[in-house]
CSV table of C-alpha atoms in Angstrom, one decimal:
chain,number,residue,atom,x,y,z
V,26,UNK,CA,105.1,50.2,132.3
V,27,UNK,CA,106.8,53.4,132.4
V,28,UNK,CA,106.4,56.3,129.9
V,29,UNK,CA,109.3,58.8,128.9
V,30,UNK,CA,109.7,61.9,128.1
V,31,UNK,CA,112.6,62.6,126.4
V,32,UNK,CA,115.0,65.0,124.3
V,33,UNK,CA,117.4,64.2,121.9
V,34,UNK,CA,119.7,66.8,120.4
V,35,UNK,CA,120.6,66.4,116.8
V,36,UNK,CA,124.9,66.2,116.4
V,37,UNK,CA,124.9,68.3,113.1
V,38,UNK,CA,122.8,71.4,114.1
V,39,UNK,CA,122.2,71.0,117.9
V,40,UNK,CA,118.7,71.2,117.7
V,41,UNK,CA,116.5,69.6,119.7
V,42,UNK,CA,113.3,67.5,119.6
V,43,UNK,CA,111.1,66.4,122.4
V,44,UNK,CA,109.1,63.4,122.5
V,45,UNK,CA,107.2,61.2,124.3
V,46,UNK,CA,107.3,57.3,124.3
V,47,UNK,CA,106.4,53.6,126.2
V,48,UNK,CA,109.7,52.4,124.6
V,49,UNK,CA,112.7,54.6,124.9
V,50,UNK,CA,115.2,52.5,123.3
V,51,UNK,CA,113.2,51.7,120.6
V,52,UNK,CA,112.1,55.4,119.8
V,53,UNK,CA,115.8,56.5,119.6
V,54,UNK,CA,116.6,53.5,117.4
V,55,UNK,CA,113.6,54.6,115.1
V,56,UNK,CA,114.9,58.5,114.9
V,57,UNK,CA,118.6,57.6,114.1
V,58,UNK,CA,117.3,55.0,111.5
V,59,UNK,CA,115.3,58.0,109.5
V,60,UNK,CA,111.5,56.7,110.8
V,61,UNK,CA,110.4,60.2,112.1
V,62,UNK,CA,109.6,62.5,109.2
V,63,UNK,CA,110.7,65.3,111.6
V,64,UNK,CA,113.7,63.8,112.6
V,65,UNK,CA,114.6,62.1,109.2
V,66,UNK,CA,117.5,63.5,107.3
V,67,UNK,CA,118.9,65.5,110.5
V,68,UNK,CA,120.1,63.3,112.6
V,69,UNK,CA,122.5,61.6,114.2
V,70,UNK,CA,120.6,62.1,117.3
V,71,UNK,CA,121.9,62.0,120.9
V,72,UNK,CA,119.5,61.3,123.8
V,73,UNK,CA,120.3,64.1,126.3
V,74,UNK,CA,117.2,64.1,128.3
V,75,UNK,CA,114.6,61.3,129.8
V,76,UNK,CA,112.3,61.6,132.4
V,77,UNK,CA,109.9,58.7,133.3
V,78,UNK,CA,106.3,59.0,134.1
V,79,UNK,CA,103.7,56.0,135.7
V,80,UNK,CA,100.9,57.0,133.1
V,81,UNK,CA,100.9,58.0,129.6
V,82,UNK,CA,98.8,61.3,130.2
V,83,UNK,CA,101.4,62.2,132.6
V,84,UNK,CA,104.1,62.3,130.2
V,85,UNK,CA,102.2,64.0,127.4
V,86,UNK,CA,101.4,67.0,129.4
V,87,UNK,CA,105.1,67.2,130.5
V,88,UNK,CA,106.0,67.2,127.1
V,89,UNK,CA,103.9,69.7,125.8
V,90,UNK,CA,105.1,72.0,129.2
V,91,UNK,CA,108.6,71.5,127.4
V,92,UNK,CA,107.5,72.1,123.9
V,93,UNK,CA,105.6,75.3,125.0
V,94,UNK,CA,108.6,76.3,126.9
V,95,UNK,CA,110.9,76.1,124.0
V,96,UNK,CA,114.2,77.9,125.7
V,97,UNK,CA,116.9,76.0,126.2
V,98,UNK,CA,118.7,77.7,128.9
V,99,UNK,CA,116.0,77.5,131.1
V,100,UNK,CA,114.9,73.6,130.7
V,101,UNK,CA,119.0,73.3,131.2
V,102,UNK,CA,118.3,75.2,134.6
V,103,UNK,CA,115.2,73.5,135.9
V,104,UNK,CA,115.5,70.0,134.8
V,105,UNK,CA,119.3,69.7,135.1
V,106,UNK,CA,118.9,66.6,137.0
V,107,UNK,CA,116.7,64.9,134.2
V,108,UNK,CA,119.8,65.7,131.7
V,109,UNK,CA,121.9,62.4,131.0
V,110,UNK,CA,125.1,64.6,130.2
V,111,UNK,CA,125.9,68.4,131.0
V,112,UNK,CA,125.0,70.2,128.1
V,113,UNK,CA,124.9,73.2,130.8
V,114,UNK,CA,128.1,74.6,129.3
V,115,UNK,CA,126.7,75.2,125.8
């Protein structure tokens, strides 16, 4: 089983949210569907971002690396290739 890290940007504000999860699809389903309480109300969400780890530890340290992080020029930079569109221009 593979583990994700991923980011989805929100379509009305551009903000983004990181997350972590065993079932990618699933999780985006669940955030566009108003079953986050952070993510509820502010959606519709895009995925922009997934990177897949072997073990869940591995992908919750990533995500708190992102998280702590928190500028998006510079996880645009160094991750580009993790990125599933360019969202380098904005």
């Amino acid at each position: 089983m593979s583990y994700f890290v991923y980011i989805i940007e929100s379509e009305t504000n551009l903000k983004w949210y990181y997350g972590q999860t065993g079932n990618l699809d699933q999780r985006i389903i669940n955030h566009n569907e108003g079953k986050s309480s952070y993510t509820r109300n502010k959606g519709p969400w895009k995925l922009i971002f997934k990177r897949a780890f072997e073990t869940r530890s591995e992908a919750i340290k990533f995500e708190a690396k992102l998280k702590a992080l928190r500028n998006k020029s510079y996880i645009k930079k160094e991750f580009n290739n993790y990125f599933i569109r360019d969202v380098t221009s904005r």
